[in-house]
Amino acid sequence: MVLFLAIAATAWMMLHEAQHSASGASHQDLTFNPGYQHAQRLKVAAARAAMDVLGMAGADKQDPGAIEQYQTDYRLQRMQIQADSEGLDRWAAKDRRRQGLLLEIRASLVELKAALDQATGTPAANSGLGKVPLLLALNRAESAFSNYAASLTEPTQPETTHY
């Protein structure tokens, strides 16, 4: 139960952080940056998918309507994750400076998808990963999305300061 609360708290914080993460670059620069938009939508979809998994696990088995709502939203979030990960992959070809960050996003998404599949009882597409804890996979993905978004908000020419 504590694990489920920790996952829910992490997902909730990710949703709120996504709303306030644009601090360094101008709002217009980030609004029209496809990589930033894909990363932010991935962050929200990953958090919502994890929350839906928790909802399905904790839903009253006597209320099939609640379980069906969680399942419907979960499928929608998985489609959003798939669409934005494909969009970010296409954008990666144009973003040569951040290839390492983009590779980390890809790797974290593979792990997150496996953890979501395991948590829902769906046979994982990549069974070579073994048991993947959902909270750790969600945290890794959130860190990858945040690091990429932060790299977009840094100034292009770092300033030198004297100590």
Coordinates of C-alpha atoms in Angstrom, one line a residue:
M1 CA 0.0 0.0 0.0
V2 CA 2.9 2.4 0.8
L3 CA 4.4 1.7 -2.6
F4 CA 1.1 2.6 -4.3
L5 CA 0.9 5.9 -2.3
A6 CA 4.5 6.7 -3.3
I7 CA 3.8 6.0 -6.9
A8 CA 0.7 8.2 -6.8
A9 CA 2.5 11.0 -5.0
T10 CA 5.3 10.9 -7.6
A11 CA 2.8 10.9 -10.5
W12 CA 1.0 13.9 -8.9
M13 CA 4.2 15.8 -8.5
M14 CA 5.2 15.1 -12.1
L15 CA 1.9 16.5 -13.4
H16 CA 2.3 19.7 -11.4
E17 CA 6.0 20.1 -12.3
A18 CA 5.2 19.8 -16.0
Q19 CA 3.0 22.9 -15.7
H20 CA 5.8 25.0 -14.1
S21 CA 9.0 23.7 -15.8
A22 CA 9.4 26.5 -18.4
S23 CA 11.7 28.9 -16.6
G24 CA 14.8 29.7 -18.7
A25 CA 13.8 30.1 -22.3
S26 CA 11.1 32.4 -23.5
H27 CA 7.6 31.0 -23.4
Q28 CA 7.3 31.4 -27.2
D29 CA 10.6 29.5 -27.8
L30 CA 9.3 26.5 -25.8
T31 CA 5.8 26.7 -27.1
F32 CA 7.0 26.2 -30.7
N33 CA 9.7 23.6 -29.9
P34 CA 8.4 20.2 -30.9
G35 CA 10.9 18.3 -28.7
Y36 CA 9.8 20.2 -25.6
Q37 CA 6.1 19.6 -26.4
H38 CA 6.6 15.9 -26.9
A39 CA 8.6 15.6 -23.7
Q40 CA 5.9 17.5 -21.7
R41 CA 3.1 15.4 -23.1
L42 CA 5.1 12.2 -22.4
K43 CA 5.6 13.3 -18.8
V44 CA 1.9 13.9 -18.3
A45 CA 0.9 10.7 -20.1
A46 CA 3.4 8.6 -18.1
A47 CA 2.1 10.0 -14.8
R48 CA -1.5 9.4 -15.8
A49 CA -0.8 5.9 -17.0
A50 CA 0.8 5.1 -13.7
M51 CA -2.1 6.6 -11.8
D52 CA -4.5 4.5 -13.9
V53 CA -2.6 1.4 -13.0
L54 CA -2.9 2.2 -9.4
G55 CA -6.6 2.9 -9.8
M56 CA -7.1 -0.5 -11.5
A57 CA -5.2 -2.2 -8.7
G58 CA -7.1 -0.5 -5.9
A59 CA -10.6 -0.3 -7.5
D60 CA -13.4 -2.2 -5.9
K61 CA -13.9 -5.4 -7.9
Q62 CA -17.6 -5.0 -7.3
D63 CA -17.6 -1.8 -9.4
P64 CA -16.8 -2.8 -12.9
G65 CA -17.6 0.8 -14.2
A66 CA -14.7 2.3 -12.2
I67 CA -12.3 -0.4 -13.4
E68 CA -13.5 0.2 -17.0
Q69 CA -12.9 4.0 -16.7
Y70 CA -9.3 3.4 -15.5
Q71 CA -8.7 0.9 -18.3
T72 CA -10.1 3.3 -20.9
D73 CA -7.9 6.1 -19.7
Y74 CA -4.9 3.8 -19.4
R75 CA -5.3 2.7 -23.1
L76 CA -5.6 6.4 -24.1
Q77 CA -2.4 7.3 -22.1
R78 CA -0.5 4.4 -23.7
M79 CA -1.5 5.6 -27.1
Q80 CA -0.3 9.1 -26.1
I81 CA 3.0 7.7 -24.9
Q82 CA 3.4 5.8 -28.2
A83 CA 2.5 8.8 -30.4
D84 CA 4.8 11.3 -28.5
S85 CA 7.7 8.9 -28.3
E86 CA 7.5 8.4 -32.1
G87 CA 7.3 12.2 -32.5
L88 CA 10.3 12.7 -30.3
D89 CA 12.2 10.1 -32.2
R90 CA 11.5 12.0 -35.5
W91 CA 12.5 15.3 -33.8
A92 CA 15.8 13.7 -32.5
A93 CA 17.2 13.7 -36.0
K94 CA 17.1 17.5 -35.9
D95 CA 18.3 17.9 -32.4
R96 CA 22.0 16.8 -32.6
R97 CA 23.1 18.6 -29.4
R98 CA 20.9 16.5 -27.1
Q99 CA 21.3 13.0 -28.5
G100 CA 22.4 11.6 -25.1
L101 CA 19.3 13.0 -23.4
L102 CA 17.1 11.7 -26.1
L103 CA 18.7 8.2 -25.9
E104 CA 18.0 8.2 -22.1
I105 CA 14.3 9.1 -22.8
R106 CA 14.1 6.1 -25.2
A107 CA 15.7 3.8 -22.7
S108 CA 13.5 5.0 -19.9
L109 CA 10.4 4.6 -22.0
V110 CA 11.2 1.0 -22.7
E111 CA 11.6 0.4 -19.0
L112 CA 8.4 2.3 -18.2
K113 CA 6.4 0.4 -20.7
A114 CA 7.6 -2.9 -19.4
A115 CA 6.8 -1.8 -15.8
L116 CA 3.3 -0.7 -16.9
D117 CA 2.8 -4.0 -18.7
Q118 CA 3.9 -6.0 -15.7
A119 CA 1.7 -4.0 -13.3
T120 CA -1.4 -4.5 -15.5
G121 CA -0.6 -8.2 -16.1
T122 CA -0.1 -7.6 -19.8
P123 CA 2.6 -9.8 -21.3
A124 CA 5.6 -7.5 -21.6
A125 CA 6.9 -7.1 -25.1
N126 CA 10.5 -7.1 -23.9
S127 CA 10.7 -9.8 -21.3
G128 CA 14.5 -9.6 -21.1
L129 CA 14.2 -6.8 -18.6
G130 CA 13.0 -9.0 -15.8
K131 CA 10.9 -7.5 -13.0
V132 CA 10.8 -3.7 -13.4
P133 CA 9.4 -1.8 -10.4
L134 CA 6.9 0.8 -11.5
L135 CA 8.0 3.6 -9.2
L136 CA 11.6 3.3 -10.3
A137 CA 10.7 3.2 -13.9
L138 CA 8.4 6.2 -13.5
N139 CA 11.1 8.1 -11.7
R140 CA 13.7 7.4 -14.3
A141 CA 11.4 8.5 -17.1
E142 CA 10.4 11.7 -15.3
S143 CA 14.0 12.5 -14.7
A144 CA 14.8 12.0 -18.4
F145 CA 11.9 14.2 -19.5
S146 CA 12.8 16.9 -17.0
N147 CA 16.5 16.8 -18.0
Y148 CA 15.6 17.2 -21.7
A149 CA 13.2 20.0 -21.0
A150 CA 15.8 21.8 -18.8
S151 CA 18.4 21.5 -21.5
L152 CA 16.0 23.4 -23.8
T153 CA 15.6 26.2 -21.3
E154 CA 19.3 26.8 -20.7
P155 CA 21.0 29.7 -22.5
T156 CA 22.8 28.7 -25.7
Q157 CA 26.0 30.5 -24.7
P158 CA 27.0 29.7 -21.1
E159 CA 28.1 32.7 -19.2
T160 CA 31.4 32.6 -17.4
T161 CA 31.5 34.0 -13.9
H162 CA 34.5 34.9 -11.8
Y163 CA 34.8 33.5 -8.3

